[in-house]
């Protein structure tokens, strides 16, 4: 059974650019959640996708957007990057059976 | 409001000594409680979880946690720490539904004194 995978591992962008992060969910999982973890802090919920629809959103601006595909993989897009967007972005997948979320290794985004 | 409080930012424990990391939560419904560990530059690894049943739950790596509803606490314990336990520990709360988001505490950094 393959776990949650994320790509790329690391990414460096400049302020104002756009970025796309990718997540492949664990087999059998149809829900994907995205979290932002700034340095020295706990992860913060960005949004969740369930069966290709956004299913809840945290306190993040609209320039954070996402997609979920029929195979339940997901993308996180961030437009007009700001320095404060520098963080570890974590993806987690879960099934309808229960609320346990399985996390991927994360993508480290640095905005210069 | 839903929240998780980890009052200790940084704890240093001697190798072989016992450990207790504190966690208090606020959650409107029946909580699903978690402890995660994160090594530097790594993702999150689930140590243990609690939803119902026995309030003392066993996890991986010799960790355990006790749920105390009256105190809204879910403290993590280990009888004897090893140098490899040095990491960041996060307490988290969510709902049982897969549609629930997980709310994390700010973390406790554990250092091990040789």
PDB file of C-alpha atoms in Angstrom:
ATOM      1  CA  UNK A   1       0.000   0.000   0.000  1.00  0.00           C
ATOM      2  CA  UNK A   2       1.465   3.338  -1.081  1.00  0.00           C
ATOM      3  CA  UNK A   3       1.277   6.160   1.426  1.00  0.00           C
ATOM      4  CA  UNK A   4       0.696   9.829   0.787  1.00  0.00           C
ATOM      5  CA  UNK A   5       3.276  11.362  -1.531  1.00  0.00           C
ATOM      6  CA  UNK A   6       3.985  14.996  -2.301  1.00  0.00           C
ATOM      7  CA  UNK A   7       5.989  16.777  -4.974  1.00  0.00           C
ATOM      8  CA  UNK A   8       8.235  18.587  -5.226  1.00  0.00           C
ATOM      9  CA  UNK A   9      10.217  18.156  -2.013  1.00  0.00           C
ATOM     10  CA  UNK A  10      11.626  21.648  -2.072  1.00  0.00           C
ATOM     11  CA  UNK A  11      10.795  24.735  -4.087  1.00  0.00           C
ATOM     12  CA  UNK A  12      12.183  28.257  -4.276  1.00  0.00           C
ATOM     13  CA  UNK A  13      10.105  31.061  -5.756  1.00  0.00           C
ATOM     14  CA  UNK A  14      10.227  34.834  -5.797  1.00  0.00           C
ATOM     15  CA  UNK A  15       7.587  37.190  -4.491  1.00  0.00           C
ATOM     16  CA  UNK A  16       4.669  37.641  -6.893  1.00  0.00           C
ATOM     17  CA  UNK A  17       5.122  34.306  -8.634  1.00  0.00           C
ATOM     18  CA  UNK A  18       2.658  31.445  -8.668  1.00  0.00           C
ATOM     19  CA  UNK A  19       3.275  27.900  -7.423  1.00  0.00           C
ATOM     20  CA  UNK A  20       1.567  24.510  -7.711  1.00  0.00           C
ATOM     21  CA  UNK A  21       2.132  21.749  -5.193  1.00  0.00           C
ATOM     22  CA  UNK A  22       0.974  18.187  -5.756  1.00  0.00           C
ATOM     23  CA  UNK A  23      -0.291  15.403  -3.526  1.00  0.00           C
ATOM     24  CA  UNK A  24      -1.166  11.784  -4.206  1.00  0.00           C
ATOM     25  CA  UNK A  25      -3.525  10.328  -1.640  1.00  0.00           C
ATOM     26  CA  UNK A  26      -3.229   6.949  -0.035  1.00  0.00           C
ATOM     27  CA  UNK A  27      -5.003   4.103  -1.789  1.00  0.00           C
ATOM     28  CA  UNK A  28      -8.700   3.983  -0.869  1.00  0.00           C
ATOM     29  CA  UNK A  29      -8.800   7.572   0.424  1.00  0.00           C
ATOM     30  CA  UNK A  30     -11.156  10.091  -1.196  1.00  0.00           C
ATOM     31  CA  UNK A  31     -10.508  13.122   1.013  1.00  0.00           C
ATOM     32  CA  UNK A  32      -7.447  15.347   0.882  1.00  0.00           C
ATOM     33  CA  UNK A  33      -6.632  18.140   3.322  1.00  0.00           C
ATOM     34  CA  UNK A  34      -3.877  20.736   2.994  1.00  0.00           C
ATOM     35  CA  UNK A  35      -2.022  22.378   5.857  1.00  0.00           C
ATOM     36  CA  UNK A  36       0.559  25.150   6.087  1.00  0.00           C
ATOM     37  CA  UNK A  37       3.262  24.870   8.733  1.00  0.00           C
ATOM     38  CA  UNK A  38       5.294  28.017   9.222  1.00  0.00           C
ATOM     39  CA  UNK A  39       8.657  27.720  10.941  1.00  0.00           C
ATOM     40  CA  UNK A  40       8.271  27.045  14.651  1.00  0.00           C
ATOM     41  CA  UNK A  41       4.507  26.640  14.512  1.00  0.00           C
ATOM     42  CA  UNK A  42       1.960  23.890  14.292  1.00  0.00           C
ATOM     43  CA  UNK A  43       0.245  23.097  10.993  1.00  0.00           C
ATOM     44  CA  UNK A  44      -2.697  25.323  10.041  1.00  0.00           C
ATOM     45  CA  UNK A  45      -5.636  23.996   8.023  1.00  0.00           C
ATOM     46  CA  UNK A  46      -5.902  25.537   4.542  1.00  0.00           C
ATOM     47  CA  UNK A  47      -8.742  23.580   2.957  1.00  0.00           C
ATOM     48  CA  UNK A  48     -10.094  20.123   2.272  1.00  0.00           C
ATOM     49  CA  UNK A  49     -11.298  18.392  -0.879  1.00  0.00           C
ATOM     50  CA  UNK A  50     -13.809  15.574  -0.950  1.00  0.00           C
ATOM     51  CA  UNK A  51     -14.808  13.904  -4.206  1.00  0.00           C
ATOM     52  CA  UNK A  52     -13.398  16.786  -6.247  1.00  0.00           C
ATOM     53  CA  UNK A  53     -15.261  19.516  -4.330  1.00  0.00           C
ATOM     54  CA  UNK A  54     -13.926  21.937  -1.721  1.00  0.00           C
ATOM     55  CA  UNK A  55     -15.314  20.749   1.591  1.00  0.00           C
ATOM     56  CA  UNK A  56     -14.148  23.287   4.144  1.00  0.00           C
ATOM     57  CA  UNK A  57     -11.656  26.100   4.279  1.00  0.00           C
ATOM     58  CA  UNK A  58      -9.477  27.678   6.923  1.00  0.00           C
ATOM     59  CA  UNK A  59      -8.548  31.319   7.307  1.00  0.00           C
ATOM     60  CA  UNK A  60      -6.556  31.673   4.107  1.00  0.00           C
ATOM     61  CA  UNK A  61      -7.078  34.224   1.303  1.00  0.00           C
ATOM     62  CA  UNK A  62      -8.551  33.284  -2.104  1.00  0.00           C
ATOM     63  CA  UNK A  63      -5.114  33.289  -3.725  1.00  0.00           C
ATOM     64  CA  UNK A  64      -4.792  29.858  -2.092  1.00  0.00           C
ATOM     65  CA  UNK A  65      -6.803  27.508  -4.285  1.00  0.00           C
ATOM     66  CA  UNK A  66      -6.944  23.831  -4.975  1.00  0.00           C
ATOM     67  CA  UNK A  67      -8.139  21.014  -7.127  1.00  0.00           C
ATOM     68  CA  UNK A  68      -8.914  17.373  -6.646  1.00  0.00           C
ATOM     69  CA  UNK A  69      -8.859  14.959  -9.555  1.00  0.00           C
ATOM     70  CA  UNK A  70     -10.966  11.851 -10.237  1.00  0.00           C
ATOM     71  CA  UNK A  71      -8.166   9.657  -8.875  1.00  0.00           C
ATOM     72  CA  UNK A  72      -8.356  11.769  -5.661  1.00  0.00           C
ATOM     73  CA  UNK A  73      -4.917  13.288  -6.084  1.00  0.00           C
ATOM     74  CA  UNK A  74      -4.831  17.002  -5.391  1.00  0.00           C
ATOM     75  CA  UNK A  75      -3.071  20.262  -6.180  1.00  0.00           C
ATOM     76  CA  UNK A  76      -2.556  23.351  -4.075  1.00  0.00           C
ATOM     77  CA  UNK A  77      -2.067  26.558  -6.029  1.00  0.00           C
ATOM     78  CA  UNK A  78      -0.822  29.790  -4.540  1.00  0.00           C
ATOM     79  CA  UNK A  79      -0.898  32.987  -6.599  1.00  0.00           C
ATOM     80  CA  UNK A  80       0.932  36.251  -5.994  1.00  0.00           C
ATOM     81  CA  UNK A  81       3.357  34.678  -3.558  1.00  0.00           C
ATOM     82  CA  UNK A  82       4.313  36.647  -0.465  1.00  0.00           C
ATOM     83  CA  UNK A  83       7.337  36.226   1.779  1.00  0.00           C
ATOM     84  CA  UNK A  84       5.067  34.912   4.571  1.00  0.00           C
ATOM     85  CA  UNK A  85       4.009  32.036   2.333  1.00  0.00           C
ATOM     86  CA  UNK A  86       7.380  30.434   3.033  1.00  0.00           C
ATOM     87  CA  UNK A  87       6.474  27.266   4.939  1.00  0.00           C
ATOM     88  CA  UNK A  88       6.198  23.510   4.885  1.00  0.00           C
ATOM     89  CA  UNK A  89       3.016  22.507   3.069  1.00  0.00           C
ATOM     90  CA  UNK A  90       1.537  19.235   4.238  1.00  0.00           C
ATOM     91  CA  UNK A  91      -1.045  17.140   2.509  1.00  0.00           C
ATOM     92  CA  UNK A  92      -3.125  14.539   4.337  1.00  0.00           C
ATOM     93  CA  UNK A  93      -5.564  11.978   3.019  1.00  0.00           C
ATOM     94  CA  UNK A  94      -8.403  10.184   4.751  1.00  0.00           C
ATOM     95  CA  UNK A  95     -11.329   7.924   4.012  1.00  0.00           C
ATOM     96  CA  UNK A  96     -15.003   8.164   4.848  1.00  0.00           C
ATOM     97  CA  UNK A  97     -14.536   5.436   7.464  1.00  0.00           C
ATOM     98  CA  UNK A  98     -13.049   7.743  10.087  1.00  0.00           C
ATOM     99  CA  UNK A  99     -11.279  11.030  10.660  1.00  0.00           C
ATOM    100  CA  UNK A 100      -7.723   9.775  10.857  1.00  0.00           C
ATOM    101  CA  UNK A 101      -5.602  11.681   8.386  1.00  0.00           C
ATOM    102  CA  UNK A 102      -2.388  10.277   6.973  1.00  0.00           C
ATOM    103  CA  UNK A 103       0.225  12.906   6.223  1.00  0.00           C
ATOM    104  CA  UNK A 104       2.715  13.141   3.420  1.00  0.00           C
ATOM    105  CA  UNK A 105       6.325  14.293   3.924  1.00  0.00           C
ATOM    106  CA  UNK A 106       5.522  17.851   2.861  1.00  0.00           C
ATOM    107  CA  UNK A 107       6.828  20.384   0.351  1.00  0.00           C
ATOM    108  CA  UNK A 108       9.189  23.060   1.659  1.00  0.00           C
ATOM    109  CA  UNK A 109       8.406  26.348  -0.117  1.00  0.00           C
ATOM    110  CA  UNK A 110      10.791  29.267   0.163  1.00  0.00           C
ATOM    111  CA  UNK A 111       9.708  32.658  -1.167  1.00  0.00           C
ATOM    112  CA  UNK A 112      12.496  35.179  -1.752  1.00  0.00           C
TER     113      UNK A 112
ATOM    114  CA  UNK B   1     -13.809  28.040  19.846  1.00  0.00           C
ATOM    115  CA  UNK B   2     -11.822  24.974  18.907  1.00  0.00           C
ATOM    116  CA  UNK B   3      -8.219  25.080  20.061  1.00  0.00           C
ATOM    117  CA  UNK B   4      -5.298  23.092  21.394  1.00  0.00           C
ATOM    118  CA  UNK B   5      -2.866  24.411  23.968  1.00  0.00           C
ATOM    119  CA  UNK B   6       0.570  22.987  24.578  1.00  0.00           C
ATOM    120  CA  UNK B   7       1.906  25.099  27.430  1.00  0.00           C
ATOM    121  CA  UNK B   8       5.504  23.927  27.235  1.00  0.00           C
ATOM    122  CA  UNK B   9       7.430  25.318  24.281  1.00  0.00           C
ATOM    123  CA  UNK B  10      10.650  23.464  25.043  1.00  0.00           C
ATOM    124  CA  UNK B  11      11.451  20.653  27.468  1.00  0.00           C
ATOM    125  CA  UNK B  12      14.831  19.079  28.209  1.00  0.00           C
ATOM    126  CA  UNK B  13      14.926  15.637  29.787  1.00  0.00           C
ATOM    127  CA  UNK B  14      17.849  13.394  30.667  1.00  0.00           C
ATOM    128  CA  UNK B  15      18.138  10.167  28.732  1.00  0.00           C
ATOM    129  CA  UNK B  16      16.421   7.395  30.668  1.00  0.00           C
ATOM    130  CA  UNK B  17      14.197   9.786  32.589  1.00  0.00           C
ATOM    131  CA  UNK B  18      10.418   9.848  32.355  1.00  0.00           C
ATOM    132  CA  UNK B  19       8.575  12.333  30.179  1.00  0.00           C
ATOM    133  CA  UNK B  20       5.199  14.030  30.250  1.00  0.00           C
ATOM    134  CA  UNK B  21       4.087  16.521  27.601  1.00  0.00           C
ATOM    135  CA  UNK B  22       0.974  18.499  28.401  1.00  0.00           C
ATOM    136  CA  UNK B  23      -1.968  19.165  26.128  1.00  0.00           C
ATOM    137  CA  UNK B  24      -5.301  20.859  26.752  1.00  0.00           C
ATOM    138  CA  UNK B  25      -8.037  21.178  24.168  1.00  0.00           C
ATOM    139  CA  UNK B  26     -11.285  22.962  23.539  1.00  0.00           C
ATOM    140  CA  UNK B  27     -13.708  21.251  21.167  1.00  0.00           C
ATOM    141  CA  UNK B  28     -17.486  21.460  20.932  1.00  0.00           C
ATOM    142  CA  UNK B  29     -18.220  17.874  19.964  1.00  0.00           C
ATOM    143  CA  UNK B  30     -16.710  14.568  20.989  1.00  0.00           C
ATOM    144  CA  UNK B  31     -13.044  15.005  20.157  1.00  0.00           C
ATOM    145  CA  UNK B  32     -10.766  12.747  18.194  1.00  0.00           C
ATOM    146  CA  UNK B  33      -7.359  13.336  19.804  1.00  0.00           C
ATOM    147  CA  UNK B  34      -3.920  12.783  18.349  1.00  0.00           C
ATOM    148  CA  UNK B  35      -0.261  13.096  19.150  1.00  0.00           C
ATOM    149  CA  UNK B  36       2.172  13.516  16.270  1.00  0.00           C
ATOM    150  CA  UNK B  37       5.945  13.660  16.228  1.00  0.00           C
ATOM    151  CA  UNK B  38       8.031  15.593  13.724  1.00  0.00           C
ATOM    152  CA  UNK B  39      11.775  15.302  13.309  1.00  0.00           C
ATOM    153  CA  UNK B  40      13.641  18.269  11.776  1.00  0.00           C
ATOM    154  CA  UNK B  41      12.759  18.724   8.125  1.00  0.00           C
ATOM    155  CA  UNK B  42      10.356  15.798   8.179  1.00  0.00           C
ATOM    156  CA  UNK B  43       6.612  15.288   7.923  1.00  0.00           C
ATOM    157  CA  UNK B  44       4.302  14.240  10.734  1.00  0.00           C
ATOM    158  CA  UNK B  45       4.251  10.752  12.206  1.00  0.00           C
ATOM    159  CA  UNK B  46       1.233   9.640  14.221  1.00  0.00           C
ATOM    160  CA  UNK B  47       2.221   8.402  17.681  1.00  0.00           C
ATOM    161  CA  UNK B  48      -1.246   7.558  18.956  1.00  0.00           C
ATOM    162  CA  UNK B  49      -4.904   8.510  18.760  1.00  0.00           C
ATOM    163  CA  UNK B  50      -7.999   8.410  20.930  1.00  0.00           C
ATOM    164  CA  UNK B  51     -11.687   8.577  20.143  1.00  0.00           C
ATOM    165  CA  UNK B  52     -13.459   6.357  22.629  1.00  0.00           C
ATOM    166  CA  UNK B  53     -12.953   3.447  24.977  1.00  0.00           C
ATOM    167  CA  UNK B  54     -10.126   3.034  27.439  1.00  0.00           C
ATOM    168  CA  UNK B  55      -8.848   6.498  28.350  1.00  0.00           C
ATOM    169  CA  UNK B  56      -5.245   5.288  28.483  1.00  0.00           C
ATOM    170  CA  UNK B  57      -4.014   4.669  24.964  1.00  0.00           C
ATOM    171  CA  UNK B  58      -0.806   3.053  23.865  1.00  0.00           C
ATOM    172  CA  UNK B  59       1.120   4.240  20.871  1.00  0.00           C
ATOM    173  CA  UNK B  60       4.265   3.522  18.969  1.00  0.00           C
ATOM    174  CA  UNK B  61       7.801   3.921  20.314  1.00  0.00           C
ATOM    175  CA  UNK B  62       6.689   3.244  23.894  1.00  0.00           C
ATOM    176  CA  UNK B  63       4.492   6.348  24.196  1.00  0.00           C
ATOM    177  CA  UNK B  64       1.123   6.465  25.912  1.00  0.00           C
ATOM    178  CA  UNK B  65      -1.444   9.173  26.534  1.00  0.00           C
ATOM    179  CA  UNK B  66      -4.301   9.585  28.970  1.00  0.00           C
ATOM    180  CA  UNK B  67      -7.565  11.287  28.091  1.00  0.00           C
ATOM    181  CA  UNK B  68      -9.148  13.191  30.988  1.00  0.00           C
ATOM    182  CA  UNK B  69     -12.487  14.632  29.933  1.00  0.00           C
ATOM    183  CA  UNK B  70     -12.990  16.592  33.164  1.00  0.00           C
ATOM    184  CA  UNK B  71      -9.711  18.412  32.606  1.00  0.00           C
ATOM    185  CA  UNK B  72      -9.945  18.582  28.797  1.00  0.00           C
ATOM    186  CA  UNK B  73      -6.457  17.145  28.723  1.00  0.00           C
ATOM    187  CA  UNK B  74      -4.613  14.545  26.699  1.00  0.00           C
ATOM    188  CA  UNK B  75      -1.086  14.355  28.103  1.00  0.00           C
ATOM    189  CA  UNK B  76       1.611  12.285  26.455  1.00  0.00           C
ATOM    190  CA  UNK B  77       3.938  10.150  28.567  1.00  0.00           C
ATOM    191  CA  UNK B  78       6.931   7.881  28.192  1.00  0.00           C
ATOM    192  CA  UNK B  79       8.554   6.054  31.132  1.00  0.00           C
ATOM    193  CA  UNK B  80      12.116   6.250  29.812  1.00  0.00           C
ATOM    194  CA  UNK B  81      13.236   8.499  26.966  1.00  0.00           C
ATOM    195  CA  UNK B  82      15.916   7.693  24.435  1.00  0.00           C
ATOM    196  CA  UNK B  83      18.152  10.152  22.598  1.00  0.00           C
ATOM    197  CA  UNK B  84      16.238   9.359  19.404  1.00  0.00           C
ATOM    198  CA  UNK B  85      13.066  10.815  20.966  1.00  0.00           C
ATOM    199  CA  UNK B  86      14.418  14.338  20.493  1.00  0.00           C
ATOM    200  CA  UNK B  87      11.900  15.986  18.138  1.00  0.00           C
ATOM    201  CA  UNK B  88       8.894  18.300  17.988  1.00  0.00           C
ATOM    202  CA  UNK B  89       5.656  16.911  19.386  1.00  0.00           C
ATOM    203  CA  UNK B  90       2.229  18.127  18.358  1.00  0.00           C
ATOM    204  CA  UNK B  91      -1.071  17.499  20.073  1.00  0.00           C
ATOM    205  CA  UNK B  92      -4.096  17.777  17.803  1.00  0.00           C
ATOM    206  CA  UNK B  93      -7.882  17.505  17.914  1.00  0.00           C
ATOM    207  CA  UNK B  94     -10.449  16.804  15.223  1.00  0.00           C
ATOM    208  CA  UNK B  95     -13.841  15.319  14.639  1.00  0.00           C
ATOM    209  CA  UNK B  96     -14.426  11.681  13.806  1.00  0.00           C
ATOM    210  CA  UNK B  97     -15.845  12.521  10.404  1.00  0.00           C
ATOM    211  CA  UNK B  98     -13.438  12.446   7.509  1.00  0.00           C
ATOM    212  CA  UNK B  99     -14.722  15.943   6.719  1.00  0.00           C
ATOM    213  CA  UNK B 100     -13.251  17.314   9.914  1.00  0.00           C
ATOM    214  CA  UNK B 101     -10.159  19.438   9.912  1.00  0.00           C
ATOM    215  CA  UNK B 102      -7.438  18.766  12.448  1.00  0.00           C
ATOM    216  CA  UNK B 103      -6.462  21.581  14.789  1.00  0.00           C
ATOM    217  CA  UNK B 104      -2.898  21.460  16.007  1.00  0.00           C
ATOM    218  CA  UNK B 105      -1.206  22.894  19.031  1.00  0.00           C
ATOM    219  CA  UNK B 106       1.920  24.980  18.610  1.00  0.00           C
ATOM    220  CA  UNK B 107       4.145  22.086  19.550  1.00  0.00           C
ATOM    221  CA  UNK B 108       6.627  21.155  22.270  1.00  0.00           C
ATOM    222  CA  UNK B 109      10.271  20.740  21.346  1.00  0.00           C
ATOM    223  CA  UNK B 110      11.890  17.894  23.258  1.00  0.00           C
ATOM    224  CA  UNK B 111      15.635  17.865  23.825  1.00  0.00           C
ATOM    225  CA  UNK B 112      17.440  14.943  25.433  1.00  0.00           C
ATOM    226  CA  UNK B 113      20.349  15.515  27.801  1.00  0.00           C
ATOM    227  CA  UNK B 114      23.009  12.754  27.518  1.00  0.00           C
TER     228      UNK B 114
END
